[in-house]
PDB file of C-alpha atoms in Angstrom:
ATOM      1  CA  UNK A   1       0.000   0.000   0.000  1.00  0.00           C
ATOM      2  CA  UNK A   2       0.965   3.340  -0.751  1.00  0.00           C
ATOM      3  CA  UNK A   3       0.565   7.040   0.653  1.00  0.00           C
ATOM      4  CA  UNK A   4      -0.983   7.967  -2.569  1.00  0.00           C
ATOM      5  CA  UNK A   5      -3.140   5.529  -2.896  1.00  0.00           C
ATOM      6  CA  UNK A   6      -5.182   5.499   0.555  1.00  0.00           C
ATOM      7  CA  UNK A   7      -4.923   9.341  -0.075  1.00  0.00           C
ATOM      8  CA  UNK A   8      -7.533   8.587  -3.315  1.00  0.00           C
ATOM      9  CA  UNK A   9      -9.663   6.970  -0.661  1.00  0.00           C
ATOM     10  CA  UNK A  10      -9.336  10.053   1.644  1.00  0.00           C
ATOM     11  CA  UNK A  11     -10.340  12.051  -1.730  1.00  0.00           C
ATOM     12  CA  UNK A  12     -13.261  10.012  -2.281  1.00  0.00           C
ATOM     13  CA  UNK A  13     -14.616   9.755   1.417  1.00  0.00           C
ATOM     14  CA  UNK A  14     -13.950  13.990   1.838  1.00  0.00           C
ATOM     15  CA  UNK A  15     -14.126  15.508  -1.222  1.00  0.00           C
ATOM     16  CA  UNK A  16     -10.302  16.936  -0.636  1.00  0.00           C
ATOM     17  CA  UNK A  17      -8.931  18.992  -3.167  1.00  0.00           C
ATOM     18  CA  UNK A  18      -5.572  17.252  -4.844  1.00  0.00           C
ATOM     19  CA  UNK A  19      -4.710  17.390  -8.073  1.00  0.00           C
ATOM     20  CA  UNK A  20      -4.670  14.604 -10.700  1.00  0.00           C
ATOM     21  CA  UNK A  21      -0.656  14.074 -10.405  1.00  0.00           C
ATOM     22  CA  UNK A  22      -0.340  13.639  -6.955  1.00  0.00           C
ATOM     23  CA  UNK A  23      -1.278  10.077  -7.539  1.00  0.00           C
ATOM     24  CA  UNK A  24       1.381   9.310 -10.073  1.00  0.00           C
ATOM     25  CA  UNK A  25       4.847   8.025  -9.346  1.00  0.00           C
ATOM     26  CA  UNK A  26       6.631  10.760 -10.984  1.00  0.00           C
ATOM     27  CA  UNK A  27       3.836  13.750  -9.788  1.00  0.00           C
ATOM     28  CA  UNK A  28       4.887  16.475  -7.700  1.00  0.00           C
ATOM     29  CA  UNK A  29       3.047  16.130  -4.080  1.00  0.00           C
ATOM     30  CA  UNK A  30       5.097  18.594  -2.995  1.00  0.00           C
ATOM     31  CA  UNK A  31       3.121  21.513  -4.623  1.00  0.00           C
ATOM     32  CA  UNK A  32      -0.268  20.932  -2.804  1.00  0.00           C
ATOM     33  CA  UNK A  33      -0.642  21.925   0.665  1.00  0.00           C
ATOM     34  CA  UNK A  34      -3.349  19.426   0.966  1.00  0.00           C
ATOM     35  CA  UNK A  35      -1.033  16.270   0.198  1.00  0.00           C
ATOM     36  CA  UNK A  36       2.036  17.267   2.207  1.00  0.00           C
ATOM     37  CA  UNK A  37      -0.347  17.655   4.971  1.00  0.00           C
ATOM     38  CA  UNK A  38      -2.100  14.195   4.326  1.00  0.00           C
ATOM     39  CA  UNK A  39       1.585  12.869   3.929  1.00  0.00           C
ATOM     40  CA  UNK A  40       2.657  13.994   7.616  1.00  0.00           C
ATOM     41  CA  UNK A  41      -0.877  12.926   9.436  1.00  0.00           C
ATOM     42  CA  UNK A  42       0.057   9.355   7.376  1.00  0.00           C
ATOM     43  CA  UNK A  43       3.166   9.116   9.204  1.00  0.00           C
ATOM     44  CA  UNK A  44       1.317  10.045  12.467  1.00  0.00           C
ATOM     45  CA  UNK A  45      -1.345   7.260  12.406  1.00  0.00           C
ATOM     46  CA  UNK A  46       0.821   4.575  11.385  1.00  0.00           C
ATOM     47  CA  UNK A  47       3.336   5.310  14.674  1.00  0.00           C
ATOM     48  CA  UNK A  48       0.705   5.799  16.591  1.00  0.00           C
ATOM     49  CA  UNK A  49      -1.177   2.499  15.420  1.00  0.00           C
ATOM     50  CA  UNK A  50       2.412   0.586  15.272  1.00  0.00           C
ATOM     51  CA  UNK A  51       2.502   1.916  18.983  1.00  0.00           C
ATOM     52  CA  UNK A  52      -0.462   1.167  20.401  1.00  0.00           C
ATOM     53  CA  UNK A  53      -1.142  -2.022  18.907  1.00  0.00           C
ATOM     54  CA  UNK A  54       2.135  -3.328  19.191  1.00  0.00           C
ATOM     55  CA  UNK A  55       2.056  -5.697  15.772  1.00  0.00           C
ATOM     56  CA  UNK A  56       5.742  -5.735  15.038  1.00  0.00           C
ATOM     57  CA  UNK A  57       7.993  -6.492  18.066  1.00  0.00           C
ATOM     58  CA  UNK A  58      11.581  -7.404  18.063  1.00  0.00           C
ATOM     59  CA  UNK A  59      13.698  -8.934  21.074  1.00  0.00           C
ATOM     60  CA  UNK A  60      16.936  -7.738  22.845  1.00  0.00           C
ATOM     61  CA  UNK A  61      19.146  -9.348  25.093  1.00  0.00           C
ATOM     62  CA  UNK A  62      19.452  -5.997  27.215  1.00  0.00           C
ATOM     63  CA  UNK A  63      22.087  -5.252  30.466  1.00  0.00           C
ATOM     64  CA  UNK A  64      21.516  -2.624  32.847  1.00  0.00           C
ATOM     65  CA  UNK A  65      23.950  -0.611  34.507  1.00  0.00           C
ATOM     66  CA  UNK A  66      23.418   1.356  37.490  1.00  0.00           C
ATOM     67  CA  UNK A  67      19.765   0.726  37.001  1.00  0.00           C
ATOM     68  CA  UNK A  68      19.455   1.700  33.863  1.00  0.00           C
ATOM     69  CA  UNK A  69      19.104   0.012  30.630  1.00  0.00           C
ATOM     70  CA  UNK A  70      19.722   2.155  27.135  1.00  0.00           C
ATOM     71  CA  UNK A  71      17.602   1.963  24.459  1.00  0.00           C
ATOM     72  CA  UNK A  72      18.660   4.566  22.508  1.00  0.00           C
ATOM     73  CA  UNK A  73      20.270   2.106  20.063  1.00  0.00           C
ATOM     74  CA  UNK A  74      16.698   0.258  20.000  1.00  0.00           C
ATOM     75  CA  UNK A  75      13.728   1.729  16.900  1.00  0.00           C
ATOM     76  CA  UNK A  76      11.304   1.208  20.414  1.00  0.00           C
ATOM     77  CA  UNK A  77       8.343   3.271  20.377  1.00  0.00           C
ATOM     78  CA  UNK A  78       7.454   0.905  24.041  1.00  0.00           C
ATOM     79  CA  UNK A  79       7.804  -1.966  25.763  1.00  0.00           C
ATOM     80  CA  UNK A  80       5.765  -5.658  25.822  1.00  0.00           C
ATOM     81  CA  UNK A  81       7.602  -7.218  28.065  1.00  0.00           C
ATOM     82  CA  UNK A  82      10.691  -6.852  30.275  1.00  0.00           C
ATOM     83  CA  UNK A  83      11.714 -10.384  31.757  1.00  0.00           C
ATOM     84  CA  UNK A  84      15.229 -11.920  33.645  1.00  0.00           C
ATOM     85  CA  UNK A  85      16.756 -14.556  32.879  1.00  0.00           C
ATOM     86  CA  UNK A  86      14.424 -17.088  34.434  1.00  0.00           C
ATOM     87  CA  UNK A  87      11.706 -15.110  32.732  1.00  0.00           C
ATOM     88  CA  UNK A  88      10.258 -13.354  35.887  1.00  0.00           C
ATOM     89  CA  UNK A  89       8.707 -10.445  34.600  1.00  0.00           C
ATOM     90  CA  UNK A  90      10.710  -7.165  36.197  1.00  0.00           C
ATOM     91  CA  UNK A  91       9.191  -3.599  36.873  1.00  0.00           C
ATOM     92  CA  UNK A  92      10.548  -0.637  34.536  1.00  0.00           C
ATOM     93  CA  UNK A  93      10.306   2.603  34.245  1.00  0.00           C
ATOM     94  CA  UNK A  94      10.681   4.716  31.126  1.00  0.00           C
ATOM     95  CA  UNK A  95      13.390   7.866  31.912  1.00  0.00           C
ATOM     96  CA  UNK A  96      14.673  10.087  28.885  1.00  0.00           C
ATOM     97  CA  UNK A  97      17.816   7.750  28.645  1.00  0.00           C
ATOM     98  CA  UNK A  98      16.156   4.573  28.895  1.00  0.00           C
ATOM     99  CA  UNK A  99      14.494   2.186  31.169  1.00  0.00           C
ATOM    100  CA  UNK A 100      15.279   2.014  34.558  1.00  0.00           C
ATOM    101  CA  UNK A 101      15.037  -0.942  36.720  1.00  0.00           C
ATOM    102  CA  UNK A 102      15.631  -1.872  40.304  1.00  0.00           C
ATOM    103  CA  UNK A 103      18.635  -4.134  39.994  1.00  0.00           C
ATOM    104  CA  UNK A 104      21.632  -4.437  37.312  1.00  0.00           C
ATOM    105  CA  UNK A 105      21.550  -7.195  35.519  1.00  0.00           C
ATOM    106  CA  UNK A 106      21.147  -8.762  31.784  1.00  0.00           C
ATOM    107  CA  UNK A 107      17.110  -9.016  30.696  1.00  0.00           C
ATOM    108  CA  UNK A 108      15.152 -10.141  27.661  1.00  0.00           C
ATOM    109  CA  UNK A 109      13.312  -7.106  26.307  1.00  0.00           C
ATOM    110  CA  UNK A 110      10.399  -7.722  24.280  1.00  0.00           C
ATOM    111  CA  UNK A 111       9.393  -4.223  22.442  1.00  0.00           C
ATOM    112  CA  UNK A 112       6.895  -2.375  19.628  1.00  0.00           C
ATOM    113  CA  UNK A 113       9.288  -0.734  16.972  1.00  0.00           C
ATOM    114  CA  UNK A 114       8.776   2.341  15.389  1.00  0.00           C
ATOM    115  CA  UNK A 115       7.628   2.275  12.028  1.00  0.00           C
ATOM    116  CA  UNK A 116       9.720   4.058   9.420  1.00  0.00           C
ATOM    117  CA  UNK A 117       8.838   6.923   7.951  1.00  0.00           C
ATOM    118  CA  UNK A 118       7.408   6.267   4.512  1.00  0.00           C
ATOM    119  CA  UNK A 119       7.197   9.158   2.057  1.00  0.00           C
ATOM    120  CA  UNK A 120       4.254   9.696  -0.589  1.00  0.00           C
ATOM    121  CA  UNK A 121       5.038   7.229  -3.131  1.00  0.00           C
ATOM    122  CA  UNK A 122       6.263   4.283  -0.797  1.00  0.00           C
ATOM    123  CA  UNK A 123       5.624   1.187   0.169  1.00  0.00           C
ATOM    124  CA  UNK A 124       4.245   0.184   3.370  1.00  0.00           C
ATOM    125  CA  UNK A 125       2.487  -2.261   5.121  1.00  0.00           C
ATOM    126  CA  UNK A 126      -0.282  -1.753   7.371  1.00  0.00           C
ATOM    127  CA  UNK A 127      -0.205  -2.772  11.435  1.00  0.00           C
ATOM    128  CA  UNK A 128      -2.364  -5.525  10.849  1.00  0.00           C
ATOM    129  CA  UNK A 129      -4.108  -7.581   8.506  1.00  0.00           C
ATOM    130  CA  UNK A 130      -7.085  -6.923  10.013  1.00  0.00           C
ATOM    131  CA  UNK A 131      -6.917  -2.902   9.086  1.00  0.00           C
ATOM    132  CA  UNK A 132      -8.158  -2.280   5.594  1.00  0.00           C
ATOM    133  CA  UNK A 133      -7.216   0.938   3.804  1.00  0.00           C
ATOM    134  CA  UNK A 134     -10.084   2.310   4.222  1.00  0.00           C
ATOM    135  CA  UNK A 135     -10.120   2.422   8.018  1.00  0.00           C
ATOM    136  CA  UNK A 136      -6.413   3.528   7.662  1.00  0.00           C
ATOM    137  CA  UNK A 137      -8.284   6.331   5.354  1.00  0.00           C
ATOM    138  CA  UNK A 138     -10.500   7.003   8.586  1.00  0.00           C
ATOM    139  CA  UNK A 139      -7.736   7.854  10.521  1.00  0.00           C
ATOM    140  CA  UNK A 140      -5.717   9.940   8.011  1.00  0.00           C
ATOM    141  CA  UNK A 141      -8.746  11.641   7.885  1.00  0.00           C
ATOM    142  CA  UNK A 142      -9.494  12.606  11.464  1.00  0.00           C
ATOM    143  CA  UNK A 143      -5.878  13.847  11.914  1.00  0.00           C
ATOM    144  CA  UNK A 144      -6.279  15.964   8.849  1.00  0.00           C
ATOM    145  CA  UNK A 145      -9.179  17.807  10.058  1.00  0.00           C
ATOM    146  CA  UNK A 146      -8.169  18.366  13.036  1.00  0.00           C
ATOM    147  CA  UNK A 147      -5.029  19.736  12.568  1.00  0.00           C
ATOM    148  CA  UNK A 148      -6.643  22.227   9.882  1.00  0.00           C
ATOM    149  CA  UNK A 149      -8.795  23.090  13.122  1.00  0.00           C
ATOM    150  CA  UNK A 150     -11.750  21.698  11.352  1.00  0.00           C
ATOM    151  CA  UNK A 151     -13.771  19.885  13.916  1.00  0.00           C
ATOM    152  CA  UNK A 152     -17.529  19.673  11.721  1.00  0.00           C
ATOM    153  CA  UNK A 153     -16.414  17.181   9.039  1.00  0.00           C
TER     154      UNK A 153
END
């Protein structure tokens, strides 16, 4: 799926004004207020749905020191599960630098990632398989209007 195309569907559901080339691979989305905006509130929903619903998780064999355990090196946007090596789970914190924890020691770190930023004409794949374009449309849709401050649509 592609930024362009679920932004036909927000065309179609709103009546939004973009023009004809925005939906071609060599158009010029740049141009139209209305696309860059859709572009950025497309980024938006799919971290915040990669967040929240926590669909594509990696592990890491983490250490803490001093309590705390860096994940600045990890794409995490949060954590699933923090367990020790017997697979207790342990209590966390998130800090600015990382997670802090009561005791130093090496943990398995089960956590969301952050989806990469995908530009207009790029492929991507949506959080689940049971989200349809459409409903990824919905979403798009809701951001857009209210970050134009229009709260009737």
């Amino acid at each position: 799926m592609k930024v362009s195309q679920i932004a036909k569907i927000c065309k179609e559901l709103a009546n939004l004004d973009l023009p004809p080339d925005c939906y071609q691979t060599d158009g010029d989305y740049t141009q139209n207020n209305c696309a860059v905006m859709l572009l950025a509130v497309a980024n938006l929903v799919l971290q915040d749905l990669y967040c929240n619903w926590s669909t594509a998780v990696e592990k890491a064999v983490v250490t803490s020191k001093n309590g705390l355990i860096s994940t600045q090196n990890l794409n995490m946007c949060n954590v699933v599960r923090l367990t020790d090596g017997q697979g207790n789970n342990v209590p966390y914190r998130y800090t600015e630098r990382g997670l802090f924890v009561d005791y130093d020691g090496t943990f398995n770190l089960l956590y969301a990632k952050m989806p990469q930023e995908v530009d207009w004409n790029d492929e991507f794949n949506l959080p689940s398989p049971r989200m349809t374009p459409r409903l990824f449309a919905y979403g798009m849709l809701g951001e857009y209007f209210h970050s134009i401050g229009d709260t009737i649509q």
